[in-house]
């Protein structure tokens, strides 16, 4: 059963509240706020503002840069959001690819391996704090001493954790420990520090799924798979609409349309594509940008209603992907 989340950032109070209400009414599973300090609004402040004007939609960061976020402060933000929303908080995390964000807090961005180690260390610490544990860490990536999140305590027993990445090591870790693995399709970060090469070819997607499967090998229920959708276009000519983006990515339009990172076509074709992405890749969750709200509203109306409630647990998230649909490493 497919679910959709809407990623957005506020520009003013009235339009943000209206967006949150419209997303909930349209059937989106979650409202997600981007987290790029200095470039967008603070995600947890924004999400707390959306909580009183909604009642069922999940609220989470997508994704918090663990290179520049400290575990205690992040855990407190997430727990506070969970209390304010009555148990609807989500936490999305990533390793942090933008050099300027690291420099802004007085750090130089490390190499890929260093970013992954920092991400894992912080994610483990935040999870432990939210679970009520005392956390002491002394490593090159993170130092904490007897940290305990006494108040506020989350409403949920376990706040769902999404790890957004295309890195092999982090995909394996997410396969073992995350509730949702967010497939970003990102390749090498380009010179501007924000844009990326795409890893959207079928063999690249299969390699990413194999990493998730390797990490999840000892789990009874594997994590749900989620795709970050870059383009949503409702059109009668999907191949023409996909042609330029396909050319930039070195793909044919047909190859591009087969990936879970775009949804292009008529409403019927997009509904069919969603089902095919589940069958082929095991992807049952999709994150789209706020400009997709109107185009996707008739699509969501055609999908079975997603289960959601005030108490969202990891089991409900992880039940969407049959283990048989995730390829195993030999």
PDB file of C-alpha atoms in Angstrom, residues 1-307:
ATOM      1  CA  UNK A   1       0.000   0.000   0.000  1.00  0.00           C
ATOM      2  CA  UNK A   2       1.637   3.231  -1.150  1.00  0.00           C
ATOM      3  CA  UNK A   3       1.914   6.311   1.029  1.00  0.00           C
ATOM      4  CA  UNK A   4       3.022   9.815   0.134  1.00  0.00           C
ATOM      5  CA  UNK A   5       4.709  12.519   2.207  1.00  0.00           C
ATOM      6  CA  UNK A   6       4.989  16.188   1.297  1.00  0.00           C
ATOM      7  CA  UNK A   7       8.276  18.029   1.854  1.00  0.00           C
ATOM      8  CA  UNK A   8       8.008  21.794   2.232  1.00  0.00           C
ATOM      9  CA  UNK A   9       9.287  24.807   4.159  1.00  0.00           C
ATOM     10  CA  UNK A  10       7.242  27.786   5.381  1.00  0.00           C
ATOM     11  CA  UNK A  11       7.456  31.308   4.045  1.00  0.00           C
ATOM     12  CA  UNK A  12       4.685  32.747   6.217  1.00  0.00           C
ATOM     13  CA  UNK A  13       2.350  31.512   8.944  1.00  0.00           C
ATOM     14  CA  UNK A  14      -0.939  31.588   7.040  1.00  0.00           C
ATOM     15  CA  UNK A  15       0.208  29.721   3.926  1.00  0.00           C
ATOM     16  CA  UNK A  16       2.088  27.146   6.021  1.00  0.00           C
ATOM     17  CA  UNK A  17      -0.984  26.356   8.096  1.00  0.00           C
ATOM     18  CA  UNK A  18      -3.087  26.107   4.945  1.00  0.00           C
ATOM     19  CA  UNK A  19      -0.543  23.812   3.300  1.00  0.00           C
ATOM     20  CA  UNK A  20      -0.556  21.513   6.331  1.00  0.00           C
ATOM     21  CA  UNK A  21      -4.354  21.327   6.342  1.00  0.00           C
ATOM     22  CA  UNK A  22      -4.515  20.706   2.594  1.00  0.00           C
ATOM     23  CA  UNK A  23      -1.876  17.972   2.752  1.00  0.00           C
ATOM     24  CA  UNK A  24      -3.785  16.181   5.495  1.00  0.00           C
ATOM     25  CA  UNK A  25      -7.102  16.493   3.653  1.00  0.00           C
ATOM     26  CA  UNK A  26      -5.563  15.224   0.407  1.00  0.00           C
ATOM     27  CA  UNK A  27      -4.347  12.061   2.156  1.00  0.00           C
ATOM     28  CA  UNK A  28      -0.628  12.663   2.560  1.00  0.00           C
ATOM     29  CA  UNK A  29       0.869  10.486   5.270  1.00  0.00           C
ATOM     30  CA  UNK A  30       3.301  13.117   6.561  1.00  0.00           C
ATOM     31  CA  UNK A  31       4.333  16.742   6.237  1.00  0.00           C
ATOM     32  CA  UNK A  32       8.125  16.915   6.151  1.00  0.00           C
ATOM     33  CA  UNK A  33      10.317  19.978   6.601  1.00  0.00           C
ATOM     34  CA  UNK A  34      13.716  20.324   4.983  1.00  0.00           C
ATOM     35  CA  UNK A  35      16.674  20.965   7.296  1.00  0.00           C
ATOM     36  CA  UNK A  36      19.387  23.183   5.801  1.00  0.00           C
ATOM     37  CA  UNK A  37      20.457  25.685   8.491  1.00  0.00           C
ATOM     38  CA  UNK A  38      20.854  29.136   7.026  1.00  0.00           C
ATOM     39  CA  UNK A  39      18.826  28.396   3.899  1.00  0.00           C
ATOM     40  CA  UNK A  40      15.410  27.260   5.154  1.00  0.00           C
ATOM     41  CA  UNK A  41      13.217  27.697   8.206  1.00  0.00           C
ATOM     42  CA  UNK A  42      13.955  25.686  11.336  1.00  0.00           C
ATOM     43  CA  UNK A  43      12.149  22.388  10.677  1.00  0.00           C
ATOM     44  CA  UNK A  44      10.964  21.604  14.183  1.00  0.00           C
ATOM     45  CA  UNK A  45       9.641  25.110  14.831  1.00  0.00           C
ATOM     46  CA  UNK A  46       7.773  24.908  11.523  1.00  0.00           C
ATOM     47  CA  UNK A  47       6.385  21.456  12.268  1.00  0.00           C
ATOM     48  CA  UNK A  48       5.292  22.491  15.759  1.00  0.00           C
ATOM     49  CA  UNK A  49       3.315  25.306  14.115  1.00  0.00           C
ATOM     50  CA  UNK A  50       1.633  22.765  11.830  1.00  0.00           C
ATOM     51  CA  UNK A  51       0.626  20.474  14.694  1.00  0.00           C
ATOM     52  CA  UNK A  52      -2.343  22.492  16.074  1.00  0.00           C
ATOM     53  CA  UNK A  53      -3.977  22.888  12.654  1.00  0.00           C
ATOM     54  CA  UNK A  54      -3.816  19.153  11.851  1.00  0.00           C
ATOM     55  CA  UNK A  55      -4.799  15.994  13.690  1.00  0.00           C
ATOM     56  CA  UNK A  56      -3.576  12.871  11.871  1.00  0.00           C
ATOM     57  CA  UNK A  57      -0.730  13.711   9.510  1.00  0.00           C
ATOM     58  CA  UNK A  58       2.800  12.747  10.581  1.00  0.00           C
ATOM     59  CA  UNK A  59       5.320  15.558  11.118  1.00  0.00           C
ATOM     60  CA  UNK A  60       9.042  15.153  10.575  1.00  0.00           C
ATOM     61  CA  UNK A  61      12.368  16.474   9.331  1.00  0.00           C
ATOM     62  CA  UNK A  62      13.561  15.370   5.908  1.00  0.00           C
ATOM     63  CA  UNK A  63      16.347  15.146   6.550  1.00  0.00           C
ATOM     64  CA  UNK A  64      18.260  16.525   9.510  1.00  0.00           C
ATOM     65  CA  UNK A  65      21.965  16.946   8.790  1.00  0.00           C
ATOM     66  CA  UNK A  66      23.654  14.905  11.516  1.00  0.00           C
ATOM     67  CA  UNK A  67      26.966  16.459  10.653  1.00  0.00           C
ATOM     68  CA  UNK A  68      25.869  19.740  12.246  1.00  0.00           C
ATOM     69  CA  UNK A  69      23.132  18.626  14.655  1.00  0.00           C
ATOM     70  CA  UNK A  70      24.022  17.667  18.221  1.00  0.00           C
ATOM     71  CA  UNK A  71      22.220  14.589  19.605  1.00  0.00           C
ATOM     72  CA  UNK A  72      20.832  16.108  22.810  1.00  0.00           C
ATOM     73  CA  UNK A  73      19.395  19.161  21.071  1.00  0.00           C
ATOM     74  CA  UNK A  74      17.974  17.103  18.220  1.00  0.00           C
ATOM     75  CA  UNK A  75      16.417  14.546  20.574  1.00  0.00           C
ATOM     76  CA  UNK A  76      14.824  17.344  22.612  1.00  0.00           C
ATOM     77  CA  UNK A  77      13.371  18.909  19.452  1.00  0.00           C
ATOM     78  CA  UNK A  78      11.922  15.605  18.275  1.00  0.00           C
ATOM     79  CA  UNK A  79      10.500  14.717  21.678  1.00  0.00           C
ATOM     80  CA  UNK A  80       8.951  18.176  22.043  1.00  0.00           C
ATOM     81  CA  UNK A  81       7.340  17.871  18.618  1.00  0.00           C
ATOM     82  CA  UNK A  82       5.974  14.459  19.583  1.00  0.00           C
ATOM     83  CA  UNK A  83       4.391  15.904  22.727  1.00  0.00           C
ATOM     84  CA  UNK A  84       2.935  18.936  20.955  1.00  0.00           C
ATOM     85  CA  UNK A  85       1.531  16.835  18.101  1.00  0.00           C
ATOM     86  CA  UNK A  86       0.126  14.103  20.311  1.00  0.00           C
ATOM     87  CA  UNK A  87       2.470  11.410  19.039  1.00  0.00           C
ATOM     88  CA  UNK A  88       2.929  12.264  15.358  1.00  0.00           C
ATOM     89  CA  UNK A  89       6.665  13.058  15.192  1.00  0.00           C
ATOM     90  CA  UNK A  90       8.963  11.461  12.629  1.00  0.00           C
ATOM     91  CA  UNK A  91      12.731  11.816  12.393  1.00  0.00           C
ATOM     92  CA  UNK A  92      14.552  11.801   9.081  1.00  0.00           C
ATOM     93  CA  UNK A  93      18.350  11.956   9.121  1.00  0.00           C
ATOM     94  CA  UNK A  94      21.224  12.117   6.670  1.00  0.00           C
ATOM     95  CA  UNK A  95      25.004  12.464   6.646  1.00  0.00           C
ATOM     96  CA  UNK A  96      25.146  16.068   5.416  1.00  0.00           C
ATOM     97  CA  UNK A  97      26.559  16.815   1.984  1.00  0.00           C
ATOM     98  CA  UNK A  98      26.686  20.636   1.936  1.00  0.00           C
ATOM     99  CA  UNK A  99      30.125  22.003   2.918  1.00  0.00           C
ATOM    100  CA  UNK A 100      28.758  25.429   3.905  1.00  0.00           C
ATOM    101  CA  UNK A 101      26.586  23.896   6.612  1.00  0.00           C
ATOM    102  CA  UNK A 102      29.593  22.265   8.238  1.00  0.00           C
ATOM    103  CA  UNK A 103      31.676  25.431   8.026  1.00  0.00           C
ATOM    104  CA  UNK A 104      28.862  27.492   9.554  1.00  0.00           C
ATOM    105  CA  UNK A 105      29.205  25.545  12.812  1.00  0.00           C
ATOM    106  CA  UNK A 106      33.002  25.650  12.775  1.00  0.00           C
ATOM    107  CA  UNK A 107      33.723  22.281  11.190  1.00  0.00           C
ATOM    108  CA  UNK A 108      35.221  21.251   7.902  1.00  0.00           C
ATOM    109  CA  UNK A 109      33.195  18.651   6.075  1.00  0.00           C
ATOM    110  CA  UNK A 110      35.049  15.333   6.327  1.00  0.00           C
ATOM    111  CA  UNK A 111      35.337  12.757   3.582  1.00  0.00           C
ATOM    112  CA  UNK A 112      32.455  10.423   2.839  1.00  0.00           C
ATOM    113  CA  UNK A 113      33.574   7.793   5.352  1.00  0.00           C
ATOM    114  CA  UNK A 114      33.888  10.437   8.072  1.00  0.00           C
ATOM    115  CA  UNK A 115      30.421  11.795   7.347  1.00  0.00           C
ATOM    116  CA  UNK A 116      28.943   8.309   7.501  1.00  0.00           C
ATOM    117  CA  UNK A 117      30.645   7.577  10.844  1.00  0.00           C
ATOM    118  CA  UNK A 118      29.348  10.849  12.283  1.00  0.00           C
ATOM    119  CA  UNK A 119      25.832  10.142  10.981  1.00  0.00           C
ATOM    120  CA  UNK A 120      25.724   6.686  12.530  1.00  0.00           C
ATOM    121  CA  UNK A 121      27.138   7.906  15.852  1.00  0.00           C
ATOM    122  CA  UNK A 122      24.604  10.724  16.155  1.00  0.00           C
ATOM    123  CA  UNK A 123      21.676   8.597  14.975  1.00  0.00           C
ATOM    124  CA  UNK A 124      22.494   5.932  17.566  1.00  0.00           C
ATOM    125  CA  UNK A 125      22.814   8.559  20.284  1.00  0.00           C
ATOM    126  CA  UNK A 126      19.513  10.231  19.395  1.00  0.00           C
ATOM    127  CA  UNK A 127      17.724   6.902  19.320  1.00  0.00           C
ATOM    128  CA  UNK A 128      19.152   5.999  22.744  1.00  0.00           C
ATOM    129  CA  UNK A 129      18.164   9.388  24.206  1.00  0.00           C
ATOM    130  CA  UNK A 130      14.625   9.082  22.888  1.00  0.00           C
ATOM    131  CA  UNK A 131      14.476   5.589  24.386  1.00  0.00           C
ATOM    132  CA  UNK A 132      15.396   7.038  27.797  1.00  0.00           C
ATOM    133  CA  UNK A 133      18.964   5.725  28.048  1.00  0.00           C
ATOM    134  CA  UNK A 134      22.018   7.473  29.466  1.00  0.00           C
ATOM    135  CA  UNK A 135      24.477   8.098  26.649  1.00  0.00           C
ATOM    136  CA  UNK A 136      28.251   8.381  26.917  1.00  0.00           C
ATOM    137  CA  UNK A 137      30.328   8.498  23.736  1.00  0.00           C
ATOM    138  CA  UNK A 138      33.983   9.380  23.283  1.00  0.00           C
ATOM    139  CA  UNK A 139      35.074   9.065  19.673  1.00  0.00           C
ATOM    140  CA  UNK A 140      36.577  11.168  16.920  1.00  0.00           C
ATOM    141  CA  UNK A 141      33.074  11.781  15.558  1.00  0.00           C
ATOM    142  CA  UNK A 142      31.137  12.480  18.752  1.00  0.00           C
ATOM    143  CA  UNK A 143      31.682  13.202  22.434  1.00  0.00           C
ATOM    144  CA  UNK A 144      28.879  12.964  25.035  1.00  0.00           C
ATOM    145  CA  UNK A 145      28.985  12.332  28.763  1.00  0.00           C
ATOM    146  CA  UNK A 146      26.105  10.873  30.769  1.00  0.00           C
ATOM    147  CA  UNK A 147      23.523  12.572  28.572  1.00  0.00           C
ATOM    148  CA  UNK A 148      19.899  11.807  29.492  1.00  0.00           C
ATOM    149  CA  UNK A 149      16.719  13.231  27.980  1.00  0.00           C
ATOM    150  CA  UNK A 150      14.627  13.456  31.141  1.00  0.00           C
ATOM    151  CA  UNK A 151      12.019  15.853  29.797  1.00  0.00           C
ATOM    152  CA  UNK A 152      10.098  15.975  27.619  1.00  0.00           C
ATOM    153  CA  UNK A 153       9.529  12.297  27.076  1.00  0.00           C
ATOM    154  CA  UNK A 154       8.042  11.314  23.689  1.00  0.00           C
ATOM    155  CA  UNK A 155       4.452  10.162  23.473  1.00  0.00           C
ATOM    156  CA  UNK A 156       5.335   7.325  21.090  1.00  0.00           C
ATOM    157  CA  UNK A 157       7.186   4.294  22.352  1.00  0.00           C
ATOM    158  CA  UNK A 158       9.416   4.561  19.284  1.00  0.00           C
ATOM    159  CA  UNK A 159       9.615   7.558  16.995  1.00  0.00           C
ATOM    160  CA  UNK A 160       9.979   6.288  13.407  1.00  0.00           C
ATOM    161  CA  UNK A 161      13.463   6.830  12.000  1.00  0.00           C
ATOM    162  CA  UNK A 162      14.105   7.449   8.306  1.00  0.00           C
ATOM    163  CA  UNK A 163      17.650   7.400   6.949  1.00  0.00           C
ATOM    164  CA  UNK A 164      17.994   9.177   3.618  1.00  0.00           C
ATOM    165  CA  UNK A 165      21.055   8.122   1.641  1.00  0.00           C
ATOM    166  CA  UNK A 166      22.558   6.459  -1.417  1.00  0.00           C
ATOM    167  CA  UNK A 167      25.821   5.565   0.348  1.00  0.00           C
ATOM    168  CA  UNK A 168      26.470   1.825   0.500  1.00  0.00           C
ATOM    169  CA  UNK A 169      27.669   1.727   4.107  1.00  0.00           C
ATOM    170  CA  UNK A 170      24.817   3.878   5.362  1.00  0.00           C
ATOM    171  CA  UNK A 171      22.285   1.868   3.369  1.00  0.00           C
ATOM    172  CA  UNK A 172      23.485  -1.280   5.134  1.00  0.00           C
ATOM    173  CA  UNK A 173      23.245   0.414   8.540  1.00  0.00           C
ATOM    174  CA  UNK A 174      19.785   1.729   7.709  1.00  0.00           C
ATOM    175  CA  UNK A 175      18.735  -1.716   6.583  1.00  0.00           C
ATOM    176  CA  UNK A 176      19.656  -3.030  10.019  1.00  0.00           C
ATOM    177  CA  UNK A 177      18.312  -0.235  12.238  1.00  0.00           C
ATOM    178  CA  UNK A 178      16.005   2.234  10.472  1.00  0.00           C
ATOM    179  CA  UNK A 179      12.239   2.033  10.157  1.00  0.00           C
ATOM    180  CA  UNK A 180      12.348   3.593   6.688  1.00  0.00           C
ATOM    181  CA  UNK A 181      15.215   3.708   4.195  1.00  0.00           C
ATOM    182  CA  UNK A 182      14.936   6.825   2.070  1.00  0.00           C
ATOM    183  CA  UNK A 183      16.406   6.154  -1.367  1.00  0.00           C
ATOM    184  CA  UNK A 184      17.675   9.527  -2.519  1.00  0.00           C
ATOM    185  CA  UNK A 185      19.196   8.431  -5.803  1.00  0.00           C
ATOM    186  CA  UNK A 186      22.053  10.871  -5.132  1.00  0.00           C
ATOM    187  CA  UNK A 187      25.487  10.379  -6.581  1.00  0.00           C
ATOM    188  CA  UNK A 188      28.544  12.602  -6.239  1.00  0.00           C
ATOM    189  CA  UNK A 189      27.901  16.063  -4.804  1.00  0.00           C
ATOM    190  CA  UNK A 190      28.553  18.715  -7.431  1.00  0.00           C
ATOM    191  CA  UNK A 191      30.659  21.849  -7.039  1.00  0.00           C
ATOM    192  CA  UNK A 192      27.830  24.018  -5.685  1.00  0.00           C
ATOM    193  CA  UNK A 193      27.531  21.721  -2.662  1.00  0.00           C
ATOM    194  CA  UNK A 194      23.798  21.221  -3.198  1.00  0.00           C
ATOM    195  CA  UNK A 195      23.232  19.445  -6.513  1.00  0.00           C
ATOM    196  CA  UNK A 196      24.150  15.828  -7.204  1.00  0.00           C
ATOM    197  CA  UNK A 197      24.806  13.392  -9.954  1.00  0.00           C
ATOM    198  CA  UNK A 198      21.975  10.885 -10.248  1.00  0.00           C
ATOM    199  CA  UNK A 199      22.169   7.169  -9.456  1.00  0.00           C
ATOM    200  CA  UNK A 200      18.934   6.238 -11.193  1.00  0.00           C
ATOM    201  CA  UNK A 201      19.916   3.456 -13.584  1.00  0.00           C
ATOM    202  CA  UNK A 202      18.332   0.094 -12.880  1.00  0.00           C
ATOM    203  CA  UNK A 203      21.648  -1.516 -11.941  1.00  0.00           C
ATOM    204  CA  UNK A 204      22.411   1.344  -9.537  1.00  0.00           C
ATOM    205  CA  UNK A 205      19.016   1.040  -7.847  1.00  0.00           C
ATOM    206  CA  UNK A 206      19.444  -2.732  -7.571  1.00  0.00           C
ATOM    207  CA  UNK A 207      22.863  -2.243  -5.961  1.00  0.00           C
ATOM    208  CA  UNK A 208      21.371   0.142  -3.397  1.00  0.00           C
ATOM    209  CA  UNK A 209      18.565  -2.298  -2.599  1.00  0.00           C
ATOM    210  CA  UNK A 210      21.094  -5.099  -2.191  1.00  0.00           C
ATOM    211  CA  UNK A 211      22.904  -3.030   0.452  1.00  0.00           C
ATOM    212  CA  UNK A 212      19.656  -2.482   2.341  1.00  0.00           C
ATOM    213  CA  UNK A 213      18.886  -6.191   2.114  1.00  0.00           C
ATOM    214  CA  UNK A 214      22.323  -7.119   3.453  1.00  0.00           C
ATOM    215  CA  UNK A 215      21.789  -4.898   6.470  1.00  0.00           C
ATOM    216  CA  UNK A 216      18.264  -6.216   7.033  1.00  0.00           C
ATOM    217  CA  UNK A 217      19.209  -9.896   6.702  1.00  0.00           C
ATOM    218  CA  UNK A 218      18.712 -10.623  10.413  1.00  0.00           C
ATOM    219  CA  UNK A 219      15.449  -8.683  10.771  1.00  0.00           C
ATOM    220  CA  UNK A 220      12.055 -10.322  10.829  1.00  0.00           C
ATOM    221  CA  UNK A 221      10.534  -7.289   9.108  1.00  0.00           C
ATOM    222  CA  UNK A 222      12.778  -5.284   6.770  1.00  0.00           C
ATOM    223  CA  UNK A 223      12.507  -1.501   6.738  1.00  0.00           C
ATOM    224  CA  UNK A 224      10.068   0.206   4.413  1.00  0.00           C
ATOM    225  CA  UNK A 225      11.602   1.629   1.242  1.00  0.00           C
ATOM    226  CA  UNK A 226      10.931   5.235   0.319  1.00  0.00           C
ATOM    227  CA  UNK A 227      11.924   7.194  -2.802  1.00  0.00           C
ATOM    228  CA  UNK A 228      12.638  10.920  -2.937  1.00  0.00           C
ATOM    229  CA  UNK A 229      10.722  11.968  -6.036  1.00  0.00           C
ATOM    230  CA  UNK A 230      12.342  14.794  -7.974  1.00  0.00           C
ATOM    231  CA  UNK A 231       9.733  15.392 -10.672  1.00  0.00           C
ATOM    232  CA  UNK A 232       5.937  15.100 -10.699  1.00  0.00           C
ATOM    233  CA  UNK A 233       4.134  15.999 -13.933  1.00  0.00           C
ATOM    234  CA  UNK A 234       0.585  15.054 -14.903  1.00  0.00           C
ATOM    235  CA  UNK A 235       0.554  14.983 -18.701  1.00  0.00           C
ATOM    236  CA  UNK A 236      -0.815  13.097 -21.682  1.00  0.00           C
ATOM    237  CA  UNK A 237       2.693  12.779 -23.166  1.00  0.00           C
ATOM    238  CA  UNK A 238       4.976  11.267 -20.537  1.00  0.00           C
ATOM    239  CA  UNK A 239       7.905  10.574 -22.857  1.00  0.00           C
ATOM    240  CA  UNK A 240       8.024  14.162 -24.111  1.00  0.00           C
ATOM    241  CA  UNK A 241       7.835  15.503 -20.546  1.00  0.00           C
ATOM    242  CA  UNK A 242      10.630  13.165 -19.475  1.00  0.00           C
ATOM    243  CA  UNK A 243      12.897  13.717 -22.472  1.00  0.00           C
ATOM    244  CA  UNK A 244      15.069  16.589 -21.218  1.00  0.00           C
ATOM    245  CA  UNK A 245      15.606  15.165 -17.737  1.00  0.00           C
ATOM    246  CA  UNK A 246      16.392  11.777 -19.258  1.00  0.00           C
ATOM    247  CA  UNK A 247      18.963  13.379 -21.556  1.00  0.00           C
ATOM    248  CA  UNK A 248      20.671  15.141 -18.634  1.00  0.00           C
ATOM    249  CA  UNK A 249      20.875  11.855 -16.739  1.00  0.00           C
ATOM    250  CA  UNK A 250      22.167   9.859 -19.698  1.00  0.00           C
ATOM    251  CA  UNK A 251      18.999   7.750 -19.874  1.00  0.00           C
ATOM    252  CA  UNK A 252      16.217   7.134 -22.348  1.00  0.00           C
ATOM    253  CA  UNK A 253      12.777   8.513 -21.434  1.00  0.00           C
ATOM    254  CA  UNK A 254      11.541   4.946 -20.914  1.00  0.00           C
ATOM    255  CA  UNK A 255      14.402   4.228 -18.482  1.00  0.00           C
ATOM    256  CA  UNK A 256      13.714   7.436 -16.576  1.00  0.00           C
ATOM    257  CA  UNK A 257       9.984   6.725 -16.302  1.00  0.00           C
ATOM    258  CA  UNK A 258      10.760   3.279 -14.872  1.00  0.00           C
ATOM    259  CA  UNK A 259      12.605   4.756 -11.875  1.00  0.00           C
ATOM    260  CA  UNK A 260      10.803   5.615  -8.625  1.00  0.00           C
ATOM    261  CA  UNK A 261      12.402   9.084  -8.627  1.00  0.00           C
ATOM    262  CA  UNK A 262       9.947  10.590 -11.121  1.00  0.00           C
ATOM    263  CA  UNK A 263       6.182  10.341 -11.493  1.00  0.00           C
ATOM    264  CA  UNK A 264       5.230  11.532 -14.965  1.00  0.00           C
ATOM    265  CA  UNK A 265       2.142  10.694 -17.019  1.00  0.00           C
ATOM    266  CA  UNK A 266      -1.614  10.707 -16.831  1.00  0.00           C
ATOM    267  CA  UNK A 267      -3.265  10.002 -13.488  1.00  0.00           C
ATOM    268  CA  UNK A 268      -3.865   6.425 -14.639  1.00  0.00           C
ATOM    269  CA  UNK A 269      -0.239   6.027 -15.730  1.00  0.00           C
ATOM    270  CA  UNK A 270       1.087   7.379 -12.428  1.00  0.00           C
ATOM    271  CA  UNK A 271      -1.193   5.054 -10.443  1.00  0.00           C
ATOM    272  CA  UNK A 272       0.121   2.157 -12.534  1.00  0.00           C
ATOM    273  CA  UNK A 273       3.729   3.300 -12.059  1.00  0.00           C
ATOM    274  CA  UNK A 274       3.287   3.394  -8.275  1.00  0.00           C
ATOM    275  CA  UNK A 275       2.134  -0.231  -8.314  1.00  0.00           C
ATOM    276  CA  UNK A 276       5.040  -1.185 -10.582  1.00  0.00           C
ATOM    277  CA  UNK A 277       7.571   0.479  -8.286  1.00  0.00           C
ATOM    278  CA  UNK A 278       6.288  -1.643  -5.410  1.00  0.00           C
ATOM    279  CA  UNK A 279       6.399  -4.813  -7.479  1.00  0.00           C
ATOM    280  CA  UNK A 280       9.810  -4.178  -9.040  1.00  0.00           C
ATOM    281  CA  UNK A 281      11.725  -2.317  -6.323  1.00  0.00           C
ATOM    282  CA  UNK A 282       9.694  -2.854  -3.148  1.00  0.00           C
ATOM    283  CA  UNK A 283       9.211   0.930  -2.837  1.00  0.00           C
ATOM    284  CA  UNK A 284       5.960   1.684  -1.031  1.00  0.00           C
ATOM    285  CA  UNK A 285       6.629   5.215   0.220  1.00  0.00           C
ATOM    286  CA  UNK A 286       7.244   8.388  -1.756  1.00  0.00           C
ATOM    287  CA  UNK A 287       8.354  11.885  -0.742  1.00  0.00           C
ATOM    288  CA  UNK A 288       7.414  14.722  -3.073  1.00  0.00           C
ATOM    289  CA  UNK A 289       7.944  18.498  -2.979  1.00  0.00           C
ATOM    290  CA  UNK A 290       5.153  20.936  -2.193  1.00  0.00           C
ATOM    291  CA  UNK A 291       4.541  21.818  -5.844  1.00  0.00           C
ATOM    292  CA  UNK A 292       3.279  18.256  -6.302  1.00  0.00           C
ATOM    293  CA  UNK A 293       0.346  18.696  -3.906  1.00  0.00           C
ATOM    294  CA  UNK A 294      -2.196  19.721  -6.533  1.00  0.00           C
ATOM    295  CA  UNK A 295      -1.045  17.343  -9.317  1.00  0.00           C
ATOM    296  CA  UNK A 296      -1.011  14.361  -6.940  1.00  0.00           C
ATOM    297  CA  UNK A 297      -4.329  15.001  -5.192  1.00  0.00           C
ATOM    298  CA  UNK A 298      -6.341  13.041  -7.823  1.00  0.00           C
ATOM    299  CA  UNK A 299      -3.683  10.306  -7.729  1.00  0.00           C
ATOM    300  CA  UNK A 300      -3.968   9.921  -3.950  1.00  0.00           C
ATOM    301  CA  UNK A 301      -7.738   9.740  -4.298  1.00  0.00           C
ATOM    302  CA  UNK A 302      -7.240   6.626  -6.440  1.00  0.00           C
ATOM    303  CA  UNK A 303      -5.007   4.847  -3.930  1.00  0.00           C
ATOM    304  CA  UNK A 304      -6.232   2.747  -0.981  1.00  0.00           C
ATOM    305  CA  UNK A 305      -6.315   4.946   2.144  1.00  0.00           C
ATOM    306  CA  UNK A 306      -3.105   4.567   4.163  1.00  0.00           C
ATOM    307  CA  UNK A 307      -3.370   3.526   7.791  1.00  0.00           C
TER     308      UNK A 307
END
